[in-house]
Coordinates of C-alpha atoms in Angstrom, one line a residue:
M290 CA -8.1 -21.5 10.8
I291 CA -5.7 -18.8 11.9
S292 CA -7.7 -15.6 12.9
Y293 CA -4.7 -13.4 13.7
L294 CA -1.0 -13.6 14.5
K295 CA 0.8 -11.4 17.1
G296 CA 4.6 -11.2 17.0
F297 CA 7.7 -9.3 16.0
V298 CA 8.3 -7.7 12.6
A299 CA 11.3 -9.6 11.3
G300 CA 11.3 -8.0 7.9
V301 CA 9.3 -6.6 5.0
Q302 CA 10.3 -7.2 1.4
T303 CA 8.8 -6.7 -2.1
I304 CA 8.8 -9.7 -4.4
N305 CA 8.4 -9.6 -8.2
G306 CA 7.9 -5.9 -8.1
N307 CA 4.4 -5.8 -6.6
R308 CA 4.0 -8.5 -3.9
V309 CA 4.8 -7.2 -0.4
V310 CA 5.7 -9.9 2.1
L311 CA 5.9 -9.4 5.8
T312 CA 7.9 -11.9 7.9
L313 CA 6.4 -12.1 11.3
E314 CA 8.1 -14.0 14.1
V315 CA 5.6 -15.6 16.5
N316 CA 7.1 -17.7 19.4
G317 CA 10.2 -18.5 17.5
T318 CA 8.5 -19.3 14.2
G319 CA 8.6 -17.0 11.1
Y320 CA 5.4 -16.6 9.1
D321 CA 5.5 -15.1 5.6
L322 CA 2.3 -13.1 4.9
Q323 CA 1.4 -11.2 1.8
I324 CA 0.1 -7.7 2.9
P325 CA -1.1 -4.5 1.2
Q326 CA 1.5 -1.8 0.6
R327 CA -0.6 0.5 2.9
L328 CA 0.0 -1.9 5.8
A329 CA 3.7 -2.2 4.9
N330 CA 4.1 1.6 5.1
Q331 CA 2.9 1.4 8.8
L332 CA 5.5 -1.3 9.7
T333 CA 8.6 0.9 9.6
T334 CA 10.5 -0.6 12.5
T335 CA 11.9 -4.1 12.6
G336 CA 11.3 -5.6 16.0
D337 CA 8.0 -3.9 16.7
V338 CA 5.2 -6.1 18.1
V339 CA 2.1 -6.1 15.9
Q340 CA -1.2 -7.9 15.6
I341 CA -2.0 -9.0 12.0
F342 CA -5.4 -10.4 11.0
T343 CA -5.0 -13.2 8.5
H344 CA -6.7 -15.0 5.6
Y345 CA -5.5 -18.5 4.7
Q346 CA -5.9 -19.6 1.1
I347 CA -4.7 -22.7 -0.9
R348 CA -4.4 -22.0 -4.6
E349 CA -3.1 -24.6 -7.0
E350 CA -2.0 -26.6 -4.0
V351 CA 0.2 -23.8 -2.8
P352 CA -0.8 -22.4 0.7
M353 CA -0.8 -18.6 1.1
L354 CA -1.2 -16.5 4.1
Y355 CA -2.5 -12.9 3.7
G356 CA -2.3 -10.3 6.4
F357 CA -4.3 -7.2 7.2
S358 CA -4.4 -4.4 9.7
S359 CA -7.9 -4.9 10.9
P360 CA -10.7 -7.5 10.8
S361 CA -12.8 -5.1 8.6
E362 CA -10.0 -4.9 6.0
R363 CA -9.7 -8.7 6.0
D364 CA -13.5 -9.1 5.6
L365 CA -13.6 -6.7 2.7
F366 CA -10.7 -8.6 1.1
R367 CA -12.8 -11.8 1.4
H368 CA -15.9 -10.1 -0.1
L369 CA -13.8 -9.0 -3.1
L370 CA -12.4 -12.5 -3.5
S371 CA -16.0 -13.8 -3.8
V372 CA -16.5 -11.8 -7.0
S373 CA -16.0 -13.9 -10.1
G374 CA -12.7 -13.1 -11.8
I375 CA -11.2 -11.3 -8.7
G376 CA -8.1 -12.9 -7.3
A377 CA -5.9 -11.8 -4.4
A378 CA -3.7 -9.5 -6.4
L379 CA -6.7 -7.4 -7.7
A380 CA -8.3 -7.4 -4.2
I381 CA -5.1 -6.1 -2.6
A382 CA -4.7 -3.5 -5.4
L383 CA -8.2 -2.1 -4.6
L384 CA -7.4 -2.0 -0.8
D385 CA -4.2 -0.1 -1.6
T386 CA -5.8 2.4 -4.0
L387 CA -8.7 3.4 -1.7
E388 CA -9.1 3.5 2.1
L389 CA -11.7 1.2 3.4
P390 CA -14.6 3.7 3.8
E391 CA -13.9 5.1 0.3
L392 CA -13.8 1.7 -1.3
V393 CA -17.0 0.6 0.3
Q394 CA -18.7 3.8 -0.8
A395 CA -17.4 3.5 -4.4
I396 CA -18.8 0.0 -4.6
I397 CA -22.2 0.8 -3.1
A398 CA -22.5 3.9 -5.3
A399 CA -21.4 2.0 -8.4
N400 CA -18.6 4.5 -8.9
T401 CA -16.6 2.6 -11.4
Q402 CA -14.5 5.6 -12.2
M403 CA -12.9 5.3 -8.7
L404 CA -12.5 1.6 -8.9
I405 CA -10.6 1.5 -12.2
Q406 CA -7.9 3.6 -10.6
A407 CA -6.6 0.4 -9.0
P408 CA -3.9 -1.3 -11.2
G409 CA -5.4 -4.1 -13.2
V410 CA -9.0 -3.2 -12.6
G411 CA -10.9 -2.4 -15.9
K412 CA -14.3 -1.0 -16.4
K413 CA -16.1 -4.4 -16.8
T414 CA -14.4 -5.8 -13.7
A415 CA -15.4 -2.7 -11.8
E416 CA -19.0 -3.0 -12.9
R417 CA -19.0 -6.7 -11.9
I418 CA -17.7 -5.8 -8.4
C419 CA -20.5 -3.3 -7.9
L420 CA -23.1 -5.6 -9.3
E421 CA -22.1 -8.6 -7.1
L422 CA -21.2 -6.7 -3.9
K423 CA -23.5 -3.7 -3.6
S424 CA -26.3 -5.4 -1.6
K425 CA -23.8 -7.4 0.5
L426 CA -21.8 -4.3 1.5
I427 CA -24.9 -2.3 2.3
E428 CA -25.6 -4.8 5.0
W429 CA -22.0 -5.5 6.0
R430 CA -21.1 -1.8 6.4
K431 CA -23.5 -1.5 9.3
S432 CA -21.9 -4.2 11.3
A433 CA -18.4 -3.0 10.3
G434 CA -19.1 0.5 11.4
F435 CA -18.7 2.2 8.0
F436 CA -21.1 5.0 7.0
V437 CA -21.2 6.2 3.4
A438 CA -20.7 9.9 3.2
T439 CA -23.3 11.9 1.4
G440 CA -21.1 14.8 0.4
G441 CA -19.8 15.3 -3.1
P442 CA -21.2 16.3 -6.6
A443 CA -24.4 14.9 -8.0
P444 CA -23.9 11.6 -9.9
G445 CA -24.2 13.2 -13.3
I446 CA -21.4 15.6 -12.4
L447 CA -19.2 13.3 -10.4
E448 CA -17.7 11.2 -13.2
E449 CA -16.6 14.3 -15.2
V450 CA -15.1 15.9 -12.2
Q451 CA -13.2 12.8 -11.2
M452 CA -12.0 12.1 -14.7
T453 CA -10.6 15.6 -15.0
L454 CA -8.8 15.4 -11.6
F455 CA -7.4 11.9 -12.4
A456 CA -6.1 13.3 -15.7
L457 CA -4.2 15.9 -13.7
G458 CA -2.4 13.1 -11.9
Y459 CA -4.3 13.1 -8.5
T460 CA -4.8 9.7 -6.9
A461 CA -8.2 8.2 -6.1
H462 CA -7.7 8.8 -2.4
E463 CA -6.8 12.5 -3.0
V464 CA -9.8 13.1 -5.2
S465 CA -12.3 11.4 -2.9
H466 CA -11.0 13.3 0.1
A467 CA -10.9 16.7 -1.8
L468 CA -14.5 16.3 -3.0
H469 CA -15.7 15.5 0.5
V470 CA -13.9 18.5 2.0
V471 CA -15.3 20.8 -0.7
S472 CA -18.8 19.5 0.0
E473 CA -18.6 19.6 3.8
N474 CA -16.4 22.6 4.5
I475 CA -17.1 24.9 1.6
G476 CA -20.7 23.8 1.2
L477 CA -20.7 23.7 -2.6
P478 CA -24.1 22.5 -3.8
K479 CA -24.3 19.0 -5.3
D480 CA -25.6 20.4 -8.6
A481 CA -23.0 23.2 -8.9
Y482 CA -21.2 23.5 -12.2
V483 CA -18.5 20.9 -13.1
E484 CA -16.0 23.7 -13.4
D485 CA -16.8 25.0 -9.8
W486 CA -16.2 21.5 -8.3
I487 CA -13.0 21.1 -10.2
K488 CA -11.8 24.6 -9.3
Q489 CA -12.5 24.2 -5.6
A490 CA -11.0 20.6 -5.5
I491 CA -7.8 21.8 -7.1
A492 CA -7.6 24.7 -4.7
H493 CA -7.9 22.3 -1.8
L494 CA -5.4 19.8 -3.3
S495 CA -2.9 22.6 -4.1
S496 CA -3.1 23.9 -0.5
S497 CA -2.5 20.4 0.8
E498 CA 0.6 20.0 -1.4
Q499 CA 2.0 23.3 -0.3
F500 CA 1.4 22.3 3.4
M501 CA 3.2 19.0 2.8
A502 CA 6.1 20.8 1.1
H503 CA 6.6 23.2 4.0
S504 CA 6.4 20.4 6.6
S505 CA 9.0 18.2 4.9

């Protein structure tokens, strides 16, 4: 079993429109690893030395090597693969849509509205992920060092707020971060009106967009 590879980035390419493959040169040998787009975005310079944590899988007699930025990301990928009906493509899509703490929180809280933002993940699949992984991740997150944030709207309000923000074109990561900021920094009560949560979240997201525009 290969736990990790450490070597030079020889190249990163996208295959078939959605598979991102990293070629890593280790002691003169090039390894092709399928990686999340999030990791590819961090590998900007060819020739950099990086350590990639790996998962080896044989599917239909074809060996595949998957690469991740940390042991925790690889472990969560393996947890997702253990869910019936979840293959590598859907697992990677989930890892690309939400950052690790957000993904763990969404599964533990059974927040299917967040999970279905990942390409290819429907409501039934999201429900199955939550059902099969909730108890496992409650235990795993302690050893992995993830702590579920308590901030955000009450459950009955959360889904409506999220659906509105998604409809406005914001990503799952942007929505999750904005609701956390509104809860922690502004101190909006969990049971405040839906409209108040939406208004404050949009205000935060708009100010972030203006900051990014001025910095670019």
